[in-house]
mmCIF file of C-alpha atoms in Angstrom:
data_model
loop_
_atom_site.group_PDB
_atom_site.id
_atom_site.type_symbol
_atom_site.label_atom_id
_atom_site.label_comp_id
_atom_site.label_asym_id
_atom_site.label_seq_id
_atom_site.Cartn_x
_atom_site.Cartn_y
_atom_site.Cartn_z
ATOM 1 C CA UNK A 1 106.136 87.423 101.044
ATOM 2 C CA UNK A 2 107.426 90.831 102.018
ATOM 3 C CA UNK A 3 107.200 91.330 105.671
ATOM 4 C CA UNK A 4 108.105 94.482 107.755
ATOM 5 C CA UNK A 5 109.174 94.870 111.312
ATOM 6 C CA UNK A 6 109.543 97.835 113.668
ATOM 7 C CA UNK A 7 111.694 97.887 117.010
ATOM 8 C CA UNK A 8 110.868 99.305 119.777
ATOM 9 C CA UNK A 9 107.312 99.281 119.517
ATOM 10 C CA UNK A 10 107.093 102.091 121.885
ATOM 11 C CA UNK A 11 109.841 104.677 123.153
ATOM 12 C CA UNK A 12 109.371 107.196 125.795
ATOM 13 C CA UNK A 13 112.582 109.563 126.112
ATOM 14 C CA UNK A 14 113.084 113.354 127.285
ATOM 15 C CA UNK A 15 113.138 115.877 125.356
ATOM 16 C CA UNK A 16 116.918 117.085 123.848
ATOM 17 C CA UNK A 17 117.731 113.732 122.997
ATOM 18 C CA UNK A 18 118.740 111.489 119.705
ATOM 19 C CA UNK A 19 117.365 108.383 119.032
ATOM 20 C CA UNK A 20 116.797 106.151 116.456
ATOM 21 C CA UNK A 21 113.941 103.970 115.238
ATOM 22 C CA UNK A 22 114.466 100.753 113.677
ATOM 23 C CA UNK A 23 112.528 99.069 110.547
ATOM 24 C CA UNK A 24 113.441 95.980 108.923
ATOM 25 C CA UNK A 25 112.114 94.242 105.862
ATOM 26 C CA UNK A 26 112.520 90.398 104.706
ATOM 27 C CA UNK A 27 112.871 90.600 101.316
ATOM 28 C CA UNK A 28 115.701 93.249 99.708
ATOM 29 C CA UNK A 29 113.841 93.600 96.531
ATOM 30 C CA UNK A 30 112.555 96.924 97.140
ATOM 31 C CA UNK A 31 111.473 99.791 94.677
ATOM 32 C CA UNK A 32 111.947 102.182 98.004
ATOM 33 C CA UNK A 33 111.376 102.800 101.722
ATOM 34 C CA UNK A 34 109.095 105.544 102.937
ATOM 35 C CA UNK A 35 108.747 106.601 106.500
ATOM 36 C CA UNK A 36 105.415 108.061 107.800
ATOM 37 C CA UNK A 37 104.309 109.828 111.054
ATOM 38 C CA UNK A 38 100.912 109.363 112.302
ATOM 39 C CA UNK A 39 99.406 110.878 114.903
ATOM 40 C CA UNK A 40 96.954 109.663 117.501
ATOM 41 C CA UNK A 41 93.920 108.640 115.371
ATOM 42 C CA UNK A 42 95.127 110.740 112.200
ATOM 43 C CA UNK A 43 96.671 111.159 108.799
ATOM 44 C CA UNK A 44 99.614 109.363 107.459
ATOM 45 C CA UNK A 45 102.399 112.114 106.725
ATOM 46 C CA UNK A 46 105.049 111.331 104.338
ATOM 47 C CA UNK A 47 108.344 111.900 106.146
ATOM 48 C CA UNK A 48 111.100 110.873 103.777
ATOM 49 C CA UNK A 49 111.179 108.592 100.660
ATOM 50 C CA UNK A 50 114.664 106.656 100.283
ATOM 51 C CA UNK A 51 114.780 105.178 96.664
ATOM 52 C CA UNK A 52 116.207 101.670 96.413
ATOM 53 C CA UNK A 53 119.643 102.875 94.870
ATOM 54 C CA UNK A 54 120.008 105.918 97.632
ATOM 55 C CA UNK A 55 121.996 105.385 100.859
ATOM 56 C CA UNK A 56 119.840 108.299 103.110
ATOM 57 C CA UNK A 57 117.745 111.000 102.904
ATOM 58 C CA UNK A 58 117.967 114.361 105.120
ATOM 59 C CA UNK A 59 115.059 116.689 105.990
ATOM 60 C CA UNK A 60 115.744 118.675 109.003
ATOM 61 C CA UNK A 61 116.137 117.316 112.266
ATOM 62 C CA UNK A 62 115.397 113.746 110.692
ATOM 63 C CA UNK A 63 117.536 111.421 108.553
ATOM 64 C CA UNK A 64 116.866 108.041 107.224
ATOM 65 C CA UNK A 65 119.539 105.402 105.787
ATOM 66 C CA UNK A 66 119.153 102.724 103.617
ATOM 67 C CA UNK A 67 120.463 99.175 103.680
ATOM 68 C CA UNK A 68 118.685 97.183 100.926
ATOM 69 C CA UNK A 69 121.268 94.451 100.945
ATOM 70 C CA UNK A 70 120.848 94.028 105.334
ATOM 71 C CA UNK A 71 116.859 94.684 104.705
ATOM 72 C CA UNK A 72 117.240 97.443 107.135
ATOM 73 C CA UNK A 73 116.800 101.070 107.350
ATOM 74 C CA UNK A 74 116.751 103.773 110.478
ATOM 75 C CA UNK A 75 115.229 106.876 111.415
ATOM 76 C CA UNK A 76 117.451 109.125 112.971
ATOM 77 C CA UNK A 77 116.021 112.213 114.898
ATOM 78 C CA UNK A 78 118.002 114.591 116.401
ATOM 79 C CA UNK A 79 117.565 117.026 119.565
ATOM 80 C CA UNK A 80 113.916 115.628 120.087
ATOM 81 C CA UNK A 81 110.915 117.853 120.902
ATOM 82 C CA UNK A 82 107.913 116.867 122.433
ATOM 83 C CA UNK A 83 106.113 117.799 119.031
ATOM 84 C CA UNK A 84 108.065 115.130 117.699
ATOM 85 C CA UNK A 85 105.331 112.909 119.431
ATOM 86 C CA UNK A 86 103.326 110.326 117.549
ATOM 87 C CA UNK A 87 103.672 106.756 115.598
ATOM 88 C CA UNK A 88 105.976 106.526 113.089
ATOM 89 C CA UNK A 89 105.679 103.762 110.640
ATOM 90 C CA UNK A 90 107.846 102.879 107.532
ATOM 91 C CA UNK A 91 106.630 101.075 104.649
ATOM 92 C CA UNK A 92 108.279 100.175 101.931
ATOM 93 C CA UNK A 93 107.526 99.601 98.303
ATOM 94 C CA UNK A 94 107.214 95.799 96.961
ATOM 95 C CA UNK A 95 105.477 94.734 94.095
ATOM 96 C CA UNK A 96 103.459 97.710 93.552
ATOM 97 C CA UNK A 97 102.103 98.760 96.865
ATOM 98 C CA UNK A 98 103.506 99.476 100.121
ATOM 99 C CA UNK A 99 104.164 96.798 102.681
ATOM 100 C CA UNK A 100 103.759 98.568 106.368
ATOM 101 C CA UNK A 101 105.520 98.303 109.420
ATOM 102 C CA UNK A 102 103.273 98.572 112.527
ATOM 103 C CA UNK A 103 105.140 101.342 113.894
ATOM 104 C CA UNK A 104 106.960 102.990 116.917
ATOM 105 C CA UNK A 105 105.298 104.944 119.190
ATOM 106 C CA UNK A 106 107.182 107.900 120.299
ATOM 107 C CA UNK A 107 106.447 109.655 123.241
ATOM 108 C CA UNK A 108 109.029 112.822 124.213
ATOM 109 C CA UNK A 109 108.946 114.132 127.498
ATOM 110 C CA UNK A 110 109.383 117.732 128.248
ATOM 111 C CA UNK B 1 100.706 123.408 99.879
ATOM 112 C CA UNK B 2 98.639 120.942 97.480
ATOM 113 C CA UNK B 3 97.154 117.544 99.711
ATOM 114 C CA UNK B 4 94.398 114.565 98.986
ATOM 115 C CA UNK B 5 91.412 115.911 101.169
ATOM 116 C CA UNK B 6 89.039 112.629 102.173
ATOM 117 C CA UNK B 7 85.225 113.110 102.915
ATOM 118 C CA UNK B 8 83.546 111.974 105.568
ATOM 119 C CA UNK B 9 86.206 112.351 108.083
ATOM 120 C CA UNK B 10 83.707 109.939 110.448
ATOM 121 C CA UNK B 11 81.284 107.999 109.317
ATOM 122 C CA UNK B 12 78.850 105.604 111.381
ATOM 123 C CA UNK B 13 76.699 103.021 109.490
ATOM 124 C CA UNK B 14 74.555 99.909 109.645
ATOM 125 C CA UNK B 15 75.581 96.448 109.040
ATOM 126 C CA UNK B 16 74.081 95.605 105.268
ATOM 127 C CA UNK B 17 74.178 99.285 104.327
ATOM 128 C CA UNK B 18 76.585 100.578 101.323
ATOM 129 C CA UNK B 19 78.792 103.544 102.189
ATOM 130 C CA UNK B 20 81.161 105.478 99.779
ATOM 131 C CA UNK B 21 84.456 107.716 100.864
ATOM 132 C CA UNK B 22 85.179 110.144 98.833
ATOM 133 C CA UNK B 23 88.597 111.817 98.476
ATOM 134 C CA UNK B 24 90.101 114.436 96.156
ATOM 135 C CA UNK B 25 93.978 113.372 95.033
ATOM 136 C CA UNK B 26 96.294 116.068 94.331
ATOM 137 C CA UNK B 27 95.385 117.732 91.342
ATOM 138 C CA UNK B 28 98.293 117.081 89.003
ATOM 139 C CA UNK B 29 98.701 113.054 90.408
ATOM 140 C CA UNK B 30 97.707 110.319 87.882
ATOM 141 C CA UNK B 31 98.016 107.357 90.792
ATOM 142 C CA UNK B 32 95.449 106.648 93.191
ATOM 143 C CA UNK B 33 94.960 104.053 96.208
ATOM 144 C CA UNK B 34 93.070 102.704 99.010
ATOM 145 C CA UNK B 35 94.500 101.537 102.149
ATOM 146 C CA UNK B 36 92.876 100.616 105.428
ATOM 147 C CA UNK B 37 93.981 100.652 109.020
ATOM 148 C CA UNK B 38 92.073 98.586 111.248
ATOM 149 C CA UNK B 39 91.795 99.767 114.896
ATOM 150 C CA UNK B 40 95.795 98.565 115.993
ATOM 151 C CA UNK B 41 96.827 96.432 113.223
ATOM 152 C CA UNK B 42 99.109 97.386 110.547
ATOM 153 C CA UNK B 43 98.310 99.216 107.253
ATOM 154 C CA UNK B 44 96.799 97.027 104.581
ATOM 155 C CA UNK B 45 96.636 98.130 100.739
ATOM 156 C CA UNK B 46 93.003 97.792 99.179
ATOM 157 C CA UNK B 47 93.795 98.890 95.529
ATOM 158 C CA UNK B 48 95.473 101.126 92.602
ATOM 159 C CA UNK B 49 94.362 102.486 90.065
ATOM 160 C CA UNK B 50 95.716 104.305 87.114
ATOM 161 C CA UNK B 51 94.199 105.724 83.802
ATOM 162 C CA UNK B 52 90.887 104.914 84.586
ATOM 163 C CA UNK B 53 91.340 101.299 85.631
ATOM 164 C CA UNK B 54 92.696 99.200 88.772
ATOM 165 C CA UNK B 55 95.993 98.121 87.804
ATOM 166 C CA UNK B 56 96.418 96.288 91.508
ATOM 167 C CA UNK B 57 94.076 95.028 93.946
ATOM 168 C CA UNK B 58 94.740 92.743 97.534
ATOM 169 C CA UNK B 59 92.865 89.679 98.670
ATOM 170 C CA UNK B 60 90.717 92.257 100.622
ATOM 171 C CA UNK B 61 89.648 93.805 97.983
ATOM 172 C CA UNK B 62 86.785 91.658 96.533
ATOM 173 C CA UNK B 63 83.175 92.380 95.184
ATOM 174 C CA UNK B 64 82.113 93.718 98.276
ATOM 175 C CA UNK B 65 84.529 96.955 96.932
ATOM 176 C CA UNK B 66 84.364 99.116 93.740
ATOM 177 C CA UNK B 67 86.347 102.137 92.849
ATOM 178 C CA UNK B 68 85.227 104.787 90.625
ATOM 179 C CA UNK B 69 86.858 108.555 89.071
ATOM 180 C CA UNK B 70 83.793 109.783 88.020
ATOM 181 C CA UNK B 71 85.078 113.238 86.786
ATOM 182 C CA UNK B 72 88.615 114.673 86.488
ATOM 183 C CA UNK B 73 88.820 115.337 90.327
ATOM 184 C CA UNK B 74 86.996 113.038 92.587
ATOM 185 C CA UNK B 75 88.305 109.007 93.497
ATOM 186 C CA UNK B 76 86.081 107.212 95.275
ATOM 187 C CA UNK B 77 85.311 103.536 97.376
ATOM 188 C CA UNK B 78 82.698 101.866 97.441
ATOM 189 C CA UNK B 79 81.673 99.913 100.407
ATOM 190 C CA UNK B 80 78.454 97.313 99.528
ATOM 191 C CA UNK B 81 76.384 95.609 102.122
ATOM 192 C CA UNK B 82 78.957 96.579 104.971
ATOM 193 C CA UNK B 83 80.279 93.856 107.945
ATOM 194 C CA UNK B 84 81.186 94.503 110.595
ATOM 195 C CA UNK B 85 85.051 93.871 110.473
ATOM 196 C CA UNK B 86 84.876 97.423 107.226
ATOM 197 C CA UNK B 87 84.804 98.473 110.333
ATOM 198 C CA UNK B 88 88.409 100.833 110.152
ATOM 199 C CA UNK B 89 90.507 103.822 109.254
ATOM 200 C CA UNK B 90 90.019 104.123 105.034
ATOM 201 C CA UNK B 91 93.141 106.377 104.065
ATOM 202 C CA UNK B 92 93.335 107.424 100.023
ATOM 203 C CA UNK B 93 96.671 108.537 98.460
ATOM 204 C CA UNK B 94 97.523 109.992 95.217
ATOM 205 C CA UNK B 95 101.216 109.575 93.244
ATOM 206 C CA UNK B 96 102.322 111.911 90.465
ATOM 207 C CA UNK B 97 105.193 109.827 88.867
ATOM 208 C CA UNK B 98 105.115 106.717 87.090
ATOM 209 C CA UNK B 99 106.898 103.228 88.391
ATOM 210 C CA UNK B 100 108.370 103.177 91.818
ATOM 211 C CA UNK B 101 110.170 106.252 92.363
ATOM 212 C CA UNK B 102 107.293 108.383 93.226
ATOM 213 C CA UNK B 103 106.254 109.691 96.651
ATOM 214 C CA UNK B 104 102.773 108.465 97.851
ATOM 215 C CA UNK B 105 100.785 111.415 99.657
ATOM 216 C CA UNK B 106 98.028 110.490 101.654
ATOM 217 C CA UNK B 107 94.884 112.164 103.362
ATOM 218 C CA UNK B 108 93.485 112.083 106.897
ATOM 219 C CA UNK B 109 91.545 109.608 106.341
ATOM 220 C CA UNK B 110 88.014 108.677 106.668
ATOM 221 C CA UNK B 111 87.206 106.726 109.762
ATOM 222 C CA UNK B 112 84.300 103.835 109.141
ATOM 223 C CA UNK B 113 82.130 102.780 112.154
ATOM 224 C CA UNK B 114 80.099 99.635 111.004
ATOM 225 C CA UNK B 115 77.505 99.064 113.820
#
């Protein structure tokens, strides 16, 4: 059974800097890997889709790799803001329906 | 910039009382799906559905739910003789390619208060 895992849970840095979120996922056989930001009590907002055959995907200040064989894949953001605030979850694709993460919850101080 | 829109955005009920959500996928998608979010627990998937029919449902999704696209626009979930524990975040998302490839997009949400 497809399990997903997030690390940190929570991450408070200030503002200006990189970081990285962590997701891992137990079993590799994956369609693809989507990563999601949700704020406080909101929406789910697609962030990047990775297919299963791609290494990373770029979209602005954020980039996302891909390591189906590891079961791992990081979010990358670069020269935070504190609009970069909220949860962000990855989930990826298994059998039909996406498997979720329970998220890191980013908090950027100005 | 095209988006599924969800209806009620809040909605507070009595236990035993049947609710539906309503939400409006993206006009050219031909995939839709439930998913719930209970109050700080992960995101669970309810069901798919595809060319008029559920093509996948979870073990949460039993004859307490029902999904219906009753005309070319609208997707909704049903919610019979609520419990307590409906009690949670109900998002809706809509795909516009076939398979795996495709990028879900989902709405805010409707938020389900079961008292």
């Amino acid at each position: 059974k497809q399990e997903v895992t997030q690390i940190p849970a929570a991450l408070s840095v200030p503002e200006g800097e990189n970081l990285v979120l962590n997701c891992s996922f137990t079993d590799s056989a994956i369609y693809n890997l989507q990563w999601f930001r949700q704020d406080h009590g909101k929406g789910l907002t697609s962030l990047l889709l990775i297919q299963s055959s791609q290494r990373e995907q770029t979209s602005g200040r954020l980039n996302a790799s891909l390591d189906k064989s590891s079961g791992r894949s990081t979010l990358y953001i670069a020269a935070s803001q504190p609009g970069d605030s909220a949860t962000y979850l990855c989930a990826v694709d298994s059998n039909y329906q996406l498997i979720w993460g329970a998220g890191t919850k980013l908090i950027i101080k100005p | 910039e095209p988006e599924v829109t969800q209806t009620p955005s809040h909605q507070v009920t009595q236990m035993g009382q049947e609710v539906i959500l309503r939400c409006v996928p993206i006009s050219n998608h031909l995939y839709f799906y439930w998913y719930r979010q209970i109050l700080g627990q992960k995101v669970e998937f309810l069901v798919s559905f595809y060319n008029n029919e559920i093509s996948e449902k979870s073990e949460i999704f039993d004859d307490q739910f029902s999904v219906e696209r009753p005309d070319g626009s609208n997707f909704t979930l049903k919610i019979r003789s609520t419990k307590l524990e409906d009690s949670a975040m109900y998002f809706c998302a809509s795909k516009g390619t076939g398979g795996n490839t495709g990028e879900l997009f989902f709405g805010e949400g409707s938020r389900l208060t079961v008292l």
